[in-house]
């Protein structure tokens, strides 16, 4: 026989209280019986009965397990590729402390929400780079997220095509992916300024593979300045560059794949909605096996304890005879 838990502080306190109260009960009845010169042996019947069902309740609380049952264990999960824009516009401060720092914070929440799924990260600007392949390793993912900065990619504009192509390539490279496209998800996070020409081609491939693309727009309609050293990035006329959220392209990308568009700014945070939508997508069966496990039989002791308690309540014994 095995036990779900060991005798702990809570159970010990209950036992001590029970013993003290019943010692007081016995002492009081014996004292009264001696004064009245009456017998007191019937007191012990109640004591034994109550001790029995109290012991049954304690055993039930500890979770006794014996015997074995065969149980099927299934491993179900999704593959999620996250494409993060690291162009200079992501340093804008319209979302404090910056767009990128806000994205990094929310990415950790996103990774934590899907700890039983494989997650990978692609970083991009005009080119795409695989920062972390699909993995279950939460520690590695958080480390890669923490080290994200705009210096990791070239500063020559933003192109959605390369990261989408890379994400599709990595997420479709698994043997089982062709049979379970519903369990594959791509998330594109950007401020929406797409200057590339390969986006439509990549989008067509995603639609053809029946994979949902969720997009997240980061920034505000009013926009923000881009810090450059102690000043801000300036145009050829010497005026500070103001980068604004361009949500139109992101919304179109999501709608064409059956996904959804979400937004993060100084007053709105749709990441919880994104997590909820992805959670509703059915995962694929990765592994299934049958194992023999011990069955928790606490209910036997609970039922016996309740039966003895009922007998105690329904029977009346004269503990003192005059």
PDB file of C-alpha atoms in Angstrom, residues 48-231:
ATOM      1  CA  UNK A  48     -13.554   2.946  20.803  1.00  0.00           C
ATOM      2  CA  UNK A  49     -16.287   3.659  18.236  1.00  0.00           C
ATOM      3  CA  UNK A  50     -15.251   7.296  17.818  1.00  0.00           C
ATOM      4  CA  UNK A  51     -11.586   6.370  17.662  1.00  0.00           C
ATOM      5  CA  UNK A  52     -12.331   3.931  14.851  1.00  0.00           C
ATOM      6  CA  UNK A  53     -14.171   6.363  12.579  1.00  0.00           C
ATOM      7  CA  UNK A  54     -11.758   9.192  13.372  1.00  0.00           C
ATOM      8  CA  UNK A  55      -8.917   6.884  12.346  1.00  0.00           C
ATOM      9  CA  UNK A  56     -10.759   6.051   9.105  1.00  0.00           C
ATOM     10  CA  UNK A  57     -11.082   9.761   8.283  1.00  0.00           C
ATOM     11  CA  UNK A  58      -7.353  10.301   8.875  1.00  0.00           C
ATOM     12  CA  UNK A  59      -6.474   7.340   6.638  1.00  0.00           C
ATOM     13  CA  UNK A  60      -8.801   8.639   3.909  1.00  0.00           C
ATOM     14  CA  UNK A  61      -7.128  12.047   4.153  1.00  0.00           C
ATOM     15  CA  UNK A  62      -3.706  10.456   3.588  1.00  0.00           C
ATOM     16  CA  UNK A  63      -4.920   8.843   0.347  1.00  0.00           C
ATOM     17  CA  UNK A  64      -4.185   5.104   0.570  1.00  0.00           C
ATOM     18  CA  UNK A  65      -3.480   3.474  -2.793  1.00  0.00           C
ATOM     19  CA  UNK A  66      -3.426  -0.255  -3.486  1.00  0.00           C
ATOM     20  CA  UNK A  67      -4.065  -2.436  -6.468  1.00  0.00           C
ATOM     21  CA  UNK A  68      -3.275  -1.297 -10.030  1.00  0.00           C
ATOM     22  CA  UNK A  69      -5.273   0.052 -12.947  1.00  0.00           C
ATOM     23  CA  UNK A  70      -4.194   0.542 -16.561  1.00  0.00           C
ATOM     24  CA  UNK A  71      -4.368   4.184 -17.654  1.00  0.00           C
ATOM     25  CA  UNK A  72      -3.658   5.784 -21.036  1.00  0.00           C
ATOM     26  CA  UNK A  73      -1.302   8.774 -20.943  1.00  0.00           C
ATOM     27  CA  UNK A  74      -1.503  11.146 -23.922  1.00  0.00           C
ATOM     28  CA  UNK A  75       0.890  13.931 -24.865  1.00  0.00           C
ATOM     29  CA  UNK A  76      -0.900  16.660 -26.832  1.00  0.00           C
ATOM     30  CA  UNK A  77       0.564  19.976 -27.919  1.00  0.00           C
ATOM     31  CA  UNK A  78       0.983  22.667 -30.567  1.00  0.00           C
ATOM     32  CA  UNK A  79       3.934  24.159 -32.450  1.00  0.00           C
ATOM     33  CA  UNK A  80       4.088  27.951 -32.184  1.00  0.00           C
ATOM     34  CA  UNK A  81       6.555  30.092 -34.150  1.00  0.00           C
ATOM     35  CA  UNK A  82       6.845  33.714 -33.019  1.00  0.00           C
ATOM     36  CA  UNK A  83       8.273  36.299 -35.451  1.00  0.00           C
ATOM     37  CA  UNK A  84       9.481  39.451 -33.665  1.00  0.00           C
ATOM     38  CA  UNK A  85      10.246  42.689 -35.482  1.00  0.00           C
ATOM     39  CA  UNK A  86      13.579  44.134 -34.284  1.00  0.00           C
ATOM     40  CA  UNK A  87      13.789  47.081 -36.669  1.00  0.00           C
ATOM     41  CA  UNK A  88      14.815  50.439 -35.190  1.00  0.00           C
ATOM     42  CA  UNK A  89      11.203  51.615 -35.035  1.00  0.00           C
ATOM     43  CA  UNK A  90      10.634  49.079 -32.235  1.00  0.00           C
ATOM     44  CA  UNK A  91      12.769  51.307 -29.988  1.00  0.00           C
ATOM     45  CA  UNK A  92      10.095  54.035 -30.135  1.00  0.00           C
ATOM     46  CA  UNK A  93       8.942  55.230 -26.728  1.00  0.00           C
ATOM     47  CA  UNK A  94       5.216  55.750 -27.409  1.00  0.00           C
ATOM     48  CA  UNK A  95       4.752  52.624 -25.261  1.00  0.00           C
ATOM     49  CA  UNK A  96       6.859  53.036 -22.107  1.00  0.00           C
ATOM     50  CA  UNK A  97       9.626  52.161 -21.640  1.00  0.00           C
ATOM     51  CA  UNK A  98       9.731  51.205 -25.345  1.00  0.00           C
ATOM     52  CA  UNK A  99       7.845  49.075 -27.823  1.00  0.00           C
ATOM     53  CA  UNK A 100      10.480  46.345 -27.710  1.00  0.00           C
ATOM     54  CA  UNK A 101      10.693  46.199 -23.915  1.00  0.00           C
ATOM     55  CA  UNK A 102       6.908  45.871 -23.736  1.00  0.00           C
ATOM     56  CA  UNK A 103       7.022  43.072 -26.317  1.00  0.00           C
ATOM     57  CA  UNK A 104       9.735  41.222 -24.358  1.00  0.00           C
ATOM     58  CA  UNK A 105       7.648  41.396 -21.182  1.00  0.00           C
ATOM     59  CA  UNK A 106       4.540  40.061 -22.928  1.00  0.00           C
ATOM     60  CA  UNK A 107       6.515  37.361 -24.740  1.00  0.00           C
ATOM     61  CA  UNK A 108       7.513  35.864 -21.388  1.00  0.00           C
ATOM     62  CA  UNK A 109       3.826  35.711 -20.422  1.00  0.00           C
ATOM     63  CA  UNK A 110       3.040  34.114 -23.783  1.00  0.00           C
ATOM     64  CA  UNK A 111       5.749  31.462 -23.418  1.00  0.00           C
ATOM     65  CA  UNK A 112       4.645  30.705 -19.859  1.00  0.00           C
ATOM     66  CA  UNK A 113       1.031  30.209 -20.997  1.00  0.00           C
ATOM     67  CA  UNK A 114       2.095  27.483 -23.463  1.00  0.00           C
ATOM     68  CA  UNK A 115       4.578  25.554 -21.329  1.00  0.00           C
ATOM     69  CA  UNK A 116       3.336  22.219 -22.695  1.00  0.00           C
ATOM     70  CA  UNK A 117       3.764  23.314 -26.334  1.00  0.00           C
ATOM     71  CA  UNK A 118       6.837  23.776 -28.485  1.00  0.00           C
ATOM     72  CA  UNK A 119       7.707  27.413 -29.118  1.00  0.00           C
ATOM     73  CA  UNK A 120      10.289  28.903 -31.494  1.00  0.00           C
ATOM     74  CA  UNK A 121      11.433  32.479 -32.140  1.00  0.00           C
ATOM     75  CA  UNK A 122      12.389  34.229 -35.394  1.00  0.00           C
ATOM     76  CA  UNK A 123      13.785  37.782 -35.311  1.00  0.00           C
ATOM     77  CA  UNK A 124      13.726  40.035 -38.343  1.00  0.00           C
ATOM     78  CA  UNK A 125      13.916  43.463 -39.967  1.00  0.00           C
ATOM     79  CA  UNK A 126      14.652  43.341 -43.699  1.00  0.00           C
ATOM     80  CA  UNK A 127      16.139  39.860 -43.137  1.00  0.00           C
ATOM     81  CA  UNK A 128      15.083  36.997 -40.881  1.00  0.00           C
ATOM     82  CA  UNK A 129      17.178  34.997 -38.410  1.00  0.00           C
ATOM     83  CA  UNK A 130      16.317  31.912 -36.368  1.00  0.00           C
ATOM     84  CA  UNK A 131      16.970  32.898 -32.766  1.00  0.00           C
ATOM     85  CA  UNK A 132      15.488  29.808 -31.090  1.00  0.00           C
ATOM     86  CA  UNK A 133      14.203  26.631 -32.814  1.00  0.00           C
ATOM     87  CA  UNK A 134      11.065  24.892 -31.607  1.00  0.00           C
ATOM     88  CA  UNK A 135      11.626  23.793 -28.016  1.00  0.00           C
ATOM     89  CA  UNK A 136       9.896  22.961 -24.753  1.00  0.00           C
ATOM     90  CA  UNK A 137      12.741  24.608 -22.801  1.00  0.00           C
ATOM     91  CA  UNK A 138      11.178  27.593 -21.018  1.00  0.00           C
ATOM     92  CA  UNK A 139      14.521  28.695 -19.604  1.00  0.00           C
ATOM     93  CA  UNK A 140      16.159  28.886 -23.036  1.00  0.00           C
ATOM     94  CA  UNK A 141      13.205  30.764 -24.514  1.00  0.00           C
ATOM     95  CA  UNK A 142      13.223  33.353 -21.719  1.00  0.00           C
ATOM     96  CA  UNK A 143      16.982  33.792 -22.110  1.00  0.00           C
ATOM     97  CA  UNK A 144      16.647  34.474 -25.843  1.00  0.00           C
ATOM     98  CA  UNK A 145      13.777  36.880 -25.180  1.00  0.00           C
ATOM     99  CA  UNK A 146      15.806  38.773 -22.584  1.00  0.00           C
ATOM    100  CA  UNK A 147      18.731  39.260 -24.982  1.00  0.00           C
ATOM    101  CA  UNK A 148      16.599  40.680 -27.815  1.00  0.00           C
ATOM    102  CA  UNK A 149      17.693  44.083 -29.113  1.00  0.00           C
ATOM    103  CA  UNK A 150      17.578  45.971 -32.405  1.00  0.00           C
ATOM    104  CA  UNK A 151      21.321  45.550 -32.855  1.00  0.00           C
ATOM    105  CA  UNK A 152      20.847  41.869 -33.712  1.00  0.00           C
ATOM    106  CA  UNK A 153      19.461  42.598 -37.200  1.00  0.00           C
ATOM    107  CA  UNK A 154      20.355  44.917 -40.131  1.00  0.00           C
ATOM    108  CA  UNK A 155      18.864  48.429 -40.052  1.00  0.00           C
ATOM    109  CA  UNK A 156      17.432  48.593 -43.560  1.00  0.00           C
ATOM    110  CA  UNK A 157      13.667  48.621 -43.120  1.00  0.00           C
ATOM    111  CA  UNK A 158      11.105  45.921 -42.400  1.00  0.00           C
ATOM    112  CA  UNK A 159      10.029  43.019 -44.597  1.00  0.00           C
ATOM    113  CA  UNK A 160       7.397  40.508 -43.417  1.00  0.00           C
ATOM    114  CA  UNK A 161       8.213  38.025 -46.201  1.00  0.00           C
ATOM    115  CA  UNK A 162      11.494  36.478 -44.921  1.00  0.00           C
ATOM    116  CA  UNK A 163      10.317  35.818 -41.323  1.00  0.00           C
ATOM    117  CA  UNK A 164       7.034  34.313 -42.509  1.00  0.00           C
ATOM    118  CA  UNK A 165       8.859  32.054 -44.976  1.00  0.00           C
ATOM    119  CA  UNK A 166      11.339  30.960 -42.311  1.00  0.00           C
ATOM    120  CA  UNK A 167       8.606  30.335 -39.727  1.00  0.00           C
ATOM    121  CA  UNK A 168       6.610  28.286 -42.233  1.00  0.00           C
ATOM    122  CA  UNK A 169       9.693  26.302 -43.208  1.00  0.00           C
ATOM    123  CA  UNK A 170      10.599  25.448 -39.601  1.00  0.00           C
ATOM    124  CA  UNK A 171       7.069  24.723 -38.457  1.00  0.00           C
ATOM    125  CA  UNK A 172       6.405  22.463 -41.458  1.00  0.00           C
ATOM    126  CA  UNK A 173       9.676  20.551 -41.324  1.00  0.00           C
ATOM    127  CA  UNK A 174       8.387  18.018 -38.777  1.00  0.00           C
ATOM    128  CA  UNK A 175       7.209  14.666 -40.188  1.00  0.00           C
ATOM    129  CA  UNK A 176       3.781  14.863 -38.627  1.00  0.00           C
ATOM    130  CA  UNK A 177       3.035  18.454 -39.637  1.00  0.00           C
ATOM    131  CA  UNK A 178       1.459  17.552 -42.967  1.00  0.00           C
ATOM    132  CA  UNK A 179      -1.228  15.530 -41.213  1.00  0.00           C
ATOM    133  CA  UNK A 180      -2.021  18.032 -38.459  1.00  0.00           C
ATOM    134  CA  UNK A 181      -1.901  21.596 -39.844  1.00  0.00           C
ATOM    135  CA  UNK A 182      -4.431  22.811 -37.257  1.00  0.00           C
ATOM    136  CA  UNK A 183      -1.856  22.429 -34.497  1.00  0.00           C
ATOM    137  CA  UNK A 184       0.597  24.845 -36.172  1.00  0.00           C
ATOM    138  CA  UNK A 185       0.499  28.558 -35.344  1.00  0.00           C
ATOM    139  CA  UNK A 186       2.547  31.535 -36.501  1.00  0.00           C
ATOM    140  CA  UNK A 187       2.541  34.828 -34.577  1.00  0.00           C
ATOM    141  CA  UNK A 188       3.868  37.997 -36.230  1.00  0.00           C
ATOM    142  CA  UNK A 189       4.711  40.901 -33.897  1.00  0.00           C
ATOM    143  CA  UNK A 190       5.525  44.265 -35.465  1.00  0.00           C
ATOM    144  CA  UNK A 191       4.657  47.947 -35.643  1.00  0.00           C
ATOM    145  CA  UNK A 192       3.259  47.266 -39.104  1.00  0.00           C
ATOM    146  CA  UNK A 193       5.710  49.157 -41.305  1.00  0.00           C
ATOM    147  CA  UNK A 194       6.225  46.586 -44.096  1.00  0.00           C
ATOM    148  CA  UNK A 195       8.529  47.686 -46.917  1.00  0.00           C
ATOM    149  CA  UNK A 196       9.121  44.252 -48.450  1.00  0.00           C
ATOM    150  CA  UNK A 197       7.892  42.675 -51.674  1.00  0.00           C
ATOM    151  CA  UNK A 198       7.819  38.986 -50.689  1.00  0.00           C
ATOM    152  CA  UNK A 199       5.038  39.174 -48.132  1.00  0.00           C
ATOM    153  CA  UNK A 200       2.230  38.116 -50.468  1.00  0.00           C
ATOM    154  CA  UNK A 201       4.227  35.107 -51.682  1.00  0.00           C
ATOM    155  CA  UNK A 202       4.879  33.970 -48.105  1.00  0.00           C
ATOM    156  CA  UNK A 203       1.243  34.552 -47.191  1.00  0.00           C
ATOM    157  CA  UNK A 204       0.075  32.371 -50.091  1.00  0.00           C
ATOM    158  CA  UNK A 205       2.227  29.510 -48.801  1.00  0.00           C
ATOM    159  CA  UNK A 206       0.782  29.883 -45.297  1.00  0.00           C
ATOM    160  CA  UNK A 207      -2.781  29.804 -46.668  1.00  0.00           C
ATOM    161  CA  UNK A 208      -1.936  26.787 -48.847  1.00  0.00           C
ATOM    162  CA  UNK A 209      -0.663  24.911 -45.766  1.00  0.00           C
ATOM    163  CA  UNK A 210      -3.836  25.827 -43.832  1.00  0.00           C
ATOM    164  CA  UNK A 211      -1.843  27.415 -40.988  1.00  0.00           C
ATOM    165  CA  UNK A 212      -3.311  30.277 -38.971  1.00  0.00           C
ATOM    166  CA  UNK A 213      -1.361  33.507 -38.709  1.00  0.00           C
ATOM    167  CA  UNK A 214      -2.000  35.765 -35.722  1.00  0.00           C
ATOM    168  CA  UNK A 215      -0.631  39.307 -35.922  1.00  0.00           C
ATOM    169  CA  UNK A 216       0.137  41.718 -33.092  1.00  0.00           C
ATOM    170  CA  UNK A 217       0.452  45.435 -33.752  1.00  0.00           C
ATOM    171  CA  UNK A 218       2.718  47.275 -31.327  1.00  0.00           C
ATOM    172  CA  UNK A 219       2.584  51.060 -31.071  1.00  0.00           C
ATOM    173  CA  UNK A 220       0.162  53.974 -31.090  1.00  0.00           C
ATOM    174  CA  UNK A 221      -1.611  55.952 -33.788  1.00  0.00           C
ATOM    175  CA  UNK A 222       0.112  59.133 -32.583  1.00  0.00           C
ATOM    176  CA  UNK A 223       3.489  57.452 -32.811  1.00  0.00           C
ATOM    177  CA  UNK A 224       6.722  58.066 -30.977  1.00  0.00           C
ATOM    178  CA  UNK A 225      10.313  59.165 -31.473  1.00  0.00           C
ATOM    179  CA  UNK A 226      13.175  56.698 -31.890  1.00  0.00           C
ATOM    180  CA  UNK A 227      16.028  57.193 -29.389  1.00  0.00           C
ATOM    181  CA  UNK A 228      19.526  57.427 -30.891  1.00  0.00           C
ATOM    182  CA  UNK A 229      22.155  57.867 -28.200  1.00  0.00           C
ATOM    183  CA  UNK A 230      21.309  60.993 -26.204  1.00  0.00           C
ATOM    184  CA  UNK A 231      19.005  62.352 -28.918  1.00  0.00           C
TER     185      UNK A 231
END
